[in-house]
């Protein structure tokens, strides 16, 4: 099942990378702005770096400083890497990790167009980050950890590559309530960043288990229906809530799926949004945590492992 999920994610996001979506498209720009990017930020980087896949703006909460090494997990076309590269300056480094070859190719092309000299893009899954231990100041990610089948492994890897005192700033989708089986078992909903999401309390527990402290997870309040704008369709209006079913099926939605819905990622998202009140169970969240600056002596593996 894990391999099936990974292949579905790789295939769908690879297809997005091969499309011409960019900030030049009104819907794509609207999605980015709905999730926290300013018009100035979007015009400061290559337009093709933005494909309408964000659920937040992690660079806005990461407190990135000059000279730092920043890693973006699931970097896509390079949107957050390019924003981070300006913040770390020529003495710093911004590194993107993505498992989709077409995304890596697109990001590298964008870096060439933008003449970025302090960025790198590496092809890998995010549960096996190809970087040394304690080599990174800050890890960011944007709507990608929810796609990883083994999230605990991702949290452990983030902790491993961070320097003591390093931080993680993530925008992601998390759940306020458990999903009904029809959604939880849907590959389309998984690729669309819903079915793979975990409960907010489980997210917090996973980070704490990986050794992080000062863990904060905040519901941004952003409307997930914004994704429908990419396909030139307005988001659904919110129906009256059925409190007995927090992920209510909309019987008479104000926007119904097209007769022949697209099989693209954004098309499937549009269909999902037209059938369910996604905001009732899922949320765009801002996640922040810090790796302890000094190891706890009780976790030492030998007499010289702690300072």
CSV table of C-alpha atoms in Angstrom, one decimal:
chain,number,residue,atom,x,y,z
A,1,UNK,CA,0.0,0.0,0.0
A,2,UNK,CA,2.9,2.4,0.8
A,3,UNK,CA,4.4,1.8,-2.6
A,4,UNK,CA,1.0,2.4,-4.3
A,5,UNK,CA,0.6,5.7,-2.4
A,6,UNK,CA,4.1,6.9,-3.2
A,7,UNK,CA,3.7,6.0,-6.9
A,8,UNK,CA,0.3,7.8,-7.1
A,9,UNK,CA,1.7,10.9,-5.4
A,10,UNK,CA,4.8,10.9,-7.7
A,11,UNK,CA,2.7,10.4,-10.8
A,12,UNK,CA,0.1,13.1,-10.0
A,13,UNK,CA,2.6,15.7,-8.9
A,14,UNK,CA,4.9,14.9,-11.8
A,15,UNK,CA,2.0,15.7,-14.1
A,16,UNK,CA,1.5,19.0,-12.3
A,17,UNK,CA,5.1,19.8,-12.8
A,18,UNK,CA,4.8,19.2,-16.6
A,19,UNK,CA,1.8,21.6,-16.8
A,20,UNK,CA,2.2,25.3,-17.5
A,21,UNK,CA,0.7,26.4,-14.2
A,22,UNK,CA,2.4,29.5,-12.8
A,23,UNK,CA,1.7,32.7,-10.9
A,24,UNK,CA,0.8,34.2,-14.3
A,25,UNK,CA,-2.5,32.3,-13.9
A,26,UNK,CA,-5.0,34.2,-11.8
A,27,UNK,CA,-6.2,31.0,-10.0
A,28,UNK,CA,-2.8,29.8,-9.1
A,29,UNK,CA,-1.9,33.3,-7.8
A,30,UNK,CA,-5.2,33.4,-5.8
A,31,UNK,CA,-4.4,30.1,-4.1
A,32,UNK,CA,-0.9,31.3,-3.0
A,33,UNK,CA,-2.3,34.5,-1.7
A,34,UNK,CA,-5.2,32.7,0.1
A,35,UNK,CA,-2.6,30.7,2.0
A,36,UNK,CA,-0.4,33.7,3.1
A,37,UNK,CA,2.0,34.8,0.3
A,38,UNK,CA,2.1,38.4,-0.6
A,39,UNK,CA,2.0,39.8,-4.1
A,40,UNK,CA,5.5,41.1,-3.6
A,41,UNK,CA,6.9,37.7,-2.6
A,42,UNK,CA,5.3,36.0,-5.6
A,43,UNK,CA,6.7,38.6,-8.1
A,44,UNK,CA,10.2,38.3,-6.5
A,45,UNK,CA,10.7,34.7,-7.7
A,46,UNK,CA,10.2,32.8,-11.0
A,47,UNK,CA,6.5,32.6,-11.8
A,48,UNK,CA,6.8,28.9,-12.6
A,49,UNK,CA,7.9,28.1,-9.0
A,50,UNK,CA,4.3,28.5,-7.9
A,51,UNK,CA,1.8,25.9,-9.1
A,52,UNK,CA,-1.0,26.4,-6.7
A,53,UNK,CA,0.0,23.6,-4.3
A,54,UNK,CA,0.6,25.5,-1.1
A,55,UNK,CA,-1.4,25.4,2.2
A,56,UNK,CA,0.6,28.1,3.9
A,57,UNK,CA,3.7,30.2,3.8
A,58,UNK,CA,6.4,28.5,6.1
A,59,UNK,CA,9.0,31.2,5.3
A,60,UNK,CA,6.8,33.7,7.1
A,61,UNK,CA,7.1,31.9,10.5
A,62,UNK,CA,10.6,30.3,10.2
A,63,UNK,CA,12.6,33.3,11.4
A,64,UNK,CA,15.3,32.6,8.7
A,65,UNK,CA,18.5,34.5,9.2
A,66,UNK,CA,21.5,35.5,7.1
A,67,UNK,CA,24.1,32.7,6.6
A,68,UNK,CA,21.8,29.8,7.7
A,69,UNK,CA,21.2,26.5,6.0
A,70,UNK,CA,17.5,25.9,5.3
A,71,UNK,CA,16.0,22.7,3.9
A,72,UNK,CA,12.6,22.6,2.3
A,73,UNK,CA,10.9,19.1,2.4
A,74,UNK,CA,8.8,18.6,-0.7
A,75,UNK,CA,10.2,21.6,-2.5
A,76,UNK,CA,8.2,21.3,-5.7
A,77,UNK,CA,9.0,24.0,-8.2
A,78,UNK,CA,11.2,25.8,-5.7
A,79,UNK,CA,8.8,28.5,-4.3
A,80,UNK,CA,9.9,28.4,-0.7
A,81,UNK,CA,13.5,27.6,-1.5
A,82,UNK,CA,13.8,30.7,-3.6
A,83,UNK,CA,12.2,32.9,-0.9
A,84,UNK,CA,14.5,31.3,1.7
A,85,UNK,CA,17.5,31.9,-0.5
A,86,UNK,CA,17.0,35.6,-0.3
A,87,UNK,CA,16.7,35.4,3.5
A,88,UNK,CA,19.9,33.4,4.0
A,89,UNK,CA,21.9,35.5,1.6
A,90,UNK,CA,25.0,34.6,-0.4
A,91,UNK,CA,26.7,33.0,2.7
A,92,UNK,CA,23.8,30.7,3.4
A,93,UNK,CA,22.2,27.8,1.6
A,94,UNK,CA,18.6,26.8,0.7
A,95,UNK,CA,18.2,23.2,-0.2
A,96,UNK,CA,15.1,21.6,-1.7
A,97,UNK,CA,14.2,17.9,-1.3
A,98,UNK,CA,11.6,16.3,-3.6
A,99,UNK,CA,10.9,12.7,-4.7
A,100,UNK,CA,9.4,13.7,-8.1
A,101,UNK,CA,11.9,13.9,-10.9
A,102,UNK,CA,9.8,16.3,-12.9
A,103,UNK,CA,9.6,18.7,-9.9
A,104,UNK,CA,13.3,18.6,-9.5
A,105,UNK,CA,13.8,19.4,-13.2
A,106,UNK,CA,11.4,22.3,-13.0
A,107,UNK,CA,13.0,23.7,-9.8
A,108,UNK,CA,16.5,23.5,-11.3
A,109,UNK,CA,15.2,25.3,-14.5
A,110,UNK,CA,13.7,28.0,-12.3
A,111,UNK,CA,16.9,28.4,-10.4
A,112,UNK,CA,18.8,28.9,-13.7
A,113,UNK,CA,16.3,31.4,-14.9
A,114,UNK,CA,16.5,33.3,-11.6
A,115,UNK,CA,20.3,33.1,-11.5
A,116,UNK,CA,20.2,31.6,-7.9
A,117,UNK,CA,23.7,30.6,-6.8
A,118,UNK,CA,22.9,29.5,-3.2
A,119,UNK,CA,20.3,26.8,-3.8
A,120,UNK,CA,20.4,23.1,-4.4
A,121,UNK,CA,17.7,20.5,-5.3
A,122,UNK,CA,18.0,16.8,-4.4
A,123,UNK,CA,15.8,14.0,-5.4
A,124,UNK,CA,14.7,11.9,-2.4
A,125,UNK,CA,11.8,10.9,-0.2
A,126,UNK,CA,11.5,13.1,2.9
A,127,UNK,CA,11.8,10.1,5.3
A,128,UNK,CA,15.4,9.7,4.1
A,129,UNK,CA,16.9,13.2,3.8
A,130,UNK,CA,20.3,13.0,2.0
A,131,UNK,CA,22.1,15.3,4.4
A,132,UNK,CA,24.5,14.8,7.3
A,133,UNK,CA,23.5,14.8,10.9
A,134,UNK,CA,23.3,18.3,12.6
A,135,UNK,CA,24.0,20.2,9.4
A,136,UNK,CA,20.8,22.3,9.1
A,137,UNK,CA,19.6,25.4,10.9
A,138,UNK,CA,16.0,25.3,9.8
A,139,UNK,CA,13.6,22.8,8.2
A,140,UNK,CA,10.6,24.1,6.4
A,141,UNK,CA,7.8,22.3,4.4
A,142,UNK,CA,4.6,23.2,2.7
A,143,UNK,CA,1.7,20.8,2.5
A,144,UNK,CA,3.9,17.7,2.0
A,145,UNK,CA,4.4,15.9,5.3
A,146,UNK,CA,0.7,14.8,5.1
A,147,UNK,CA,1.7,12.9,1.9
A,148,UNK,CA,4.4,10.8,3.7
A,149,UNK,CA,3.2,7.3,4.7
A,150,UNK,CA,5.6,7.2,7.7
A,151,UNK,CA,5.3,10.6,9.4
A,152,UNK,CA,7.2,9.4,12.5
A,153,UNK,CA,10.2,8.6,10.2
A,154,UNK,CA,10.0,12.1,8.7
A,155,UNK,CA,10.0,13.7,12.2
A,156,UNK,CA,13.0,11.6,13.2
A,157,UNK,CA,14.8,12.7,10.0
A,158,UNK,CA,14.1,16.3,10.6
A,159,UNK,CA,15.5,16.0,14.1
A,160,UNK,CA,18.6,14.2,12.8
A,161,UNK,CA,19.6,16.8,10.3
A,162,UNK,CA,18.9,19.8,12.5
A,163,UNK,CA,21.6,21.3,14.6
A,164,UNK,CA,21.0,21.5,18.3
A,165,UNK,CA,18.7,24.5,18.8
A,166,UNK,CA,17.6,24.2,15.2
A,167,UNK,CA,13.9,24.7,14.3
A,168,UNK,CA,11.2,23.4,12.1
A,169,UNK,CA,8.5,25.6,10.6
A,170,UNK,CA,5.9,23.8,8.6
A,171,UNK,CA,2.6,24.6,6.8
A,172,UNK,CA,0.5,21.4,6.5
A,173,UNK,CA,-2.9,19.9,6.5
A,174,UNK,CA,-4.0,18.3,9.7
A,175,UNK,CA,-7.3,16.9,11.0
A,176,UNK,CA,-9.7,18.2,13.6
A,177,UNK,CA,-11.7,15.0,13.4
A,178,UNK,CA,-11.4,11.5,12.1
A,179,UNK,CA,-12.4,11.1,8.4
A,180,UNK,CA,-15.2,8.7,7.3
A,181,UNK,CA,-13.9,5.5,5.7
A,182,UNK,CA,-14.9,6.5,2.2
A,183,UNK,CA,-12.5,9.5,2.4
A,184,UNK,CA,-9.8,7.9,4.5
A,185,UNK,CA,-9.4,5.0,2.1
A,186,UNK,CA,-9.5,7.1,-1.1
A,187,UNK,CA,-6.2,7.4,-3.0
A,188,UNK,CA,-7.5,10.5,-4.8
A,189,UNK,CA,-8.2,12.1,-1.3
A,190,UNK,CA,-4.7,11.0,-0.2
A,191,UNK,CA,-3.0,12.6,-3.1
A,192,UNK,CA,-5.1,15.7,-2.6
A,193,UNK,CA,-3.6,16.1,0.9
A,194,UNK,CA,-6.7,15.1,2.9
A,195,UNK,CA,-6.7,11.3,3.5
A,196,UNK,CA,-3.0,11.2,4.5
A,197,UNK,CA,-3.4,14.0,7.1
A,198,UNK,CA,-3.3,13.0,10.8
A,199,UNK,CA,-5.0,14.5,13.8
A,200,UNK,CA,-3.6,17.7,15.2
A,201,UNK,CA,-2.9,16.0,18.6
A,202,UNK,CA,-1.1,13.1,16.8
A,203,UNK,CA,1.0,15.6,14.9
A,204,UNK,CA,2.1,17.2,18.2
A,205,UNK,CA,2.7,13.8,19.8
A,206,UNK,CA,4.9,12.7,16.8
A,207,UNK,CA,7.1,15.8,17.1
A,208,UNK,CA,7.4,15.4,20.9
A,209,UNK,CA,8.3,11.7,20.5
A,210,UNK,CA,11.0,12.7,18.0
A,211,UNK,CA,12.6,14.9,20.7
A,212,UNK,CA,11.3,18.4,19.8
A,213,UNK,CA,10.2,20.9,22.4
A,214,UNK,CA,8.1,24.1,22.3
A,215,UNK,CA,5.8,22.5,19.8
A,216,UNK,CA,3.1,24.8,18.6
A,217,UNK,CA,0.4,23.9,16.1
A,218,UNK,CA,-2.1,26.6,15.1
A,219,UNK,CA,-5.1,26.4,12.8
A,220,UNK,CA,-4.5,29.2,10.3
A,221,UNK,CA,-8.2,29.4,9.5
A,222,UNK,CA,-7.5,29.4,5.8
A,223,UNK,CA,-10.3,28.2,3.5
A,224,UNK,CA,-9.3,24.9,1.8
A,225,UNK,CA,-11.8,25.6,-0.9
A,226,UNK,CA,-9.3,28.0,-2.4
A,227,UNK,CA,-7.8,25.1,-4.3
A,228,UNK,CA,-10.8,25.1,-6.6
A,229,UNK,CA,-9.7,28.4,-8.0
A,230,UNK,CA,-6.9,26.8,-10.0
A,231,UNK,CA,-9.4,25.2,-12.3
A,232,UNK,CA,-11.2,28.5,-12.7
A,233,UNK,CA,-14.0,27.4,-10.4
A,234,UNK,CA,-15.0,29.3,-7.3
A,235,UNK,CA,-14.9,27.4,-4.0
A,236,UNK,CA,-18.1,25.9,-2.6
A,237,UNK,CA,-20.2,27.9,-0.2
A,238,UNK,CA,-20.3,26.4,3.3
A,239,UNK,CA,-23.4,24.4,4.0
A,240,UNK,CA,-25.2,24.3,7.3
A,241,UNK,CA,-23.2,21.9,9.5
A,242,UNK,CA,-24.5,18.5,10.5
A,243,UNK,CA,-22.9,18.2,14.0
A,244,UNK,CA,-23.3,14.4,14.0
A,245,UNK,CA,-21.0,14.2,10.9
A,246,UNK,CA,-18.0,16.6,11.0
A,247,UNK,CA,-17.1,15.7,7.4
A,248,UNK,CA,-20.5,16.3,6.0
A,249,UNK,CA,-21.4,15.1,2.5
A,250,UNK,CA,-23.0,18.0,0.7
A,251,UNK,CA,-26.2,16.8,-0.9
A,252,UNK,CA,-27.1,20.0,-2.6
A,253,UNK,CA,-23.7,21.8,-3.0
A,254,UNK,CA,-23.6,25.3,-4.5
A,255,UNK,CA,-21.0,24.1,-6.9
A,256,UNK,CA,-21.4,20.7,-8.4
A,257,UNK,CA,-18.7,18.6,-10.1
A,258,UNK,CA,-18.3,19.0,-13.8
A,259,UNK,CA,-20.0,16.3,-15.9
A,260,UNK,CA,-16.6,15.1,-17.1
A,261,UNK,CA,-14.2,16.0,-14.2
A,262,UNK,CA,-10.5,16.2,-15.0
A,263,UNK,CA,-8.2,13.5,-13.8
A,264,UNK,CA,-5.5,16.0,-12.9
A,265,UNK,CA,-4.6,16.7,-9.3
A,266,UNK,CA,-6.3,20.0,-9.3
A,267,UNK,CA,-9.3,18.5,-11.1
A,268,UNK,CA,-9.7,15.8,-8.5
A,269,UNK,CA,-9.3,18.3,-5.7
A,270,UNK,CA,-12.1,20.4,-7.3
A,271,UNK,CA,-14.4,17.4,-7.4
A,272,UNK,CA,-13.6,16.5,-3.7
A,273,UNK,CA,-14.3,20.1,-2.7
A,274,UNK,CA,-17.6,20.1,-4.5
A,275,UNK,CA,-18.8,16.9,-2.7
A,276,UNK,CA,-17.5,17.4,0.9
A,277,UNK,CA,-17.2,20.2,3.4
A,278,UNK,CA,-13.4,19.7,3.8
A,279,UNK,CA,-13.1,22.6,6.3
A,280,UNK,CA,-15.2,20.7,8.8
A,281,UNK,CA,-12.6,18.0,9.4
A,282,UNK,CA,-9.4,19.4,8.0
A,283,UNK,CA,-7.3,22.5,8.6
A,284,UNK,CA,-4.4,24.3,7.2
A,285,UNK,CA,-2.0,24.5,10.2
A,286,UNK,CA,1.2,26.3,11.1
A,287,UNK,CA,3.6,24.1,12.9
A,288,UNK,CA,6.7,25.3,14.8
A,289,UNK,CA,9.1,23.3,17.0
A,290,UNK,CA,12.7,23.5,18.3
A,291,UNK,CA,15.3,20.8,18.7
A,292,UNK,CA,16.8,21.0,22.2
A,293,UNK,CA,20.1,22.9,22.2
A,294,UNK,CA,21.7,20.5,24.7
A,295,UNK,CA,21.1,16.7,24.8
A,296,UNK,CA,19.5,15.3,27.9
A,297,UNK,CA,22.2,13.3,29.7
A,298,UNK,CA,19.8,10.5,30.3
A,299,UNK,CA,19.7,9.8,26.6
A,300,UNK,CA,23.5,9.5,26.2
A,301,UNK,CA,24.8,6.4,24.5
A,302,UNK,CA,28.3,6.8,26.1
A,303,UNK,CA,30.4,8.9,28.5
A,304,UNK,CA,31.4,11.4,25.8
A,305,UNK,CA,28.2,11.9,23.8
A,306,UNK,CA,27.0,14.9,25.8
A,307,UNK,CA,28.6,18.2,26.3
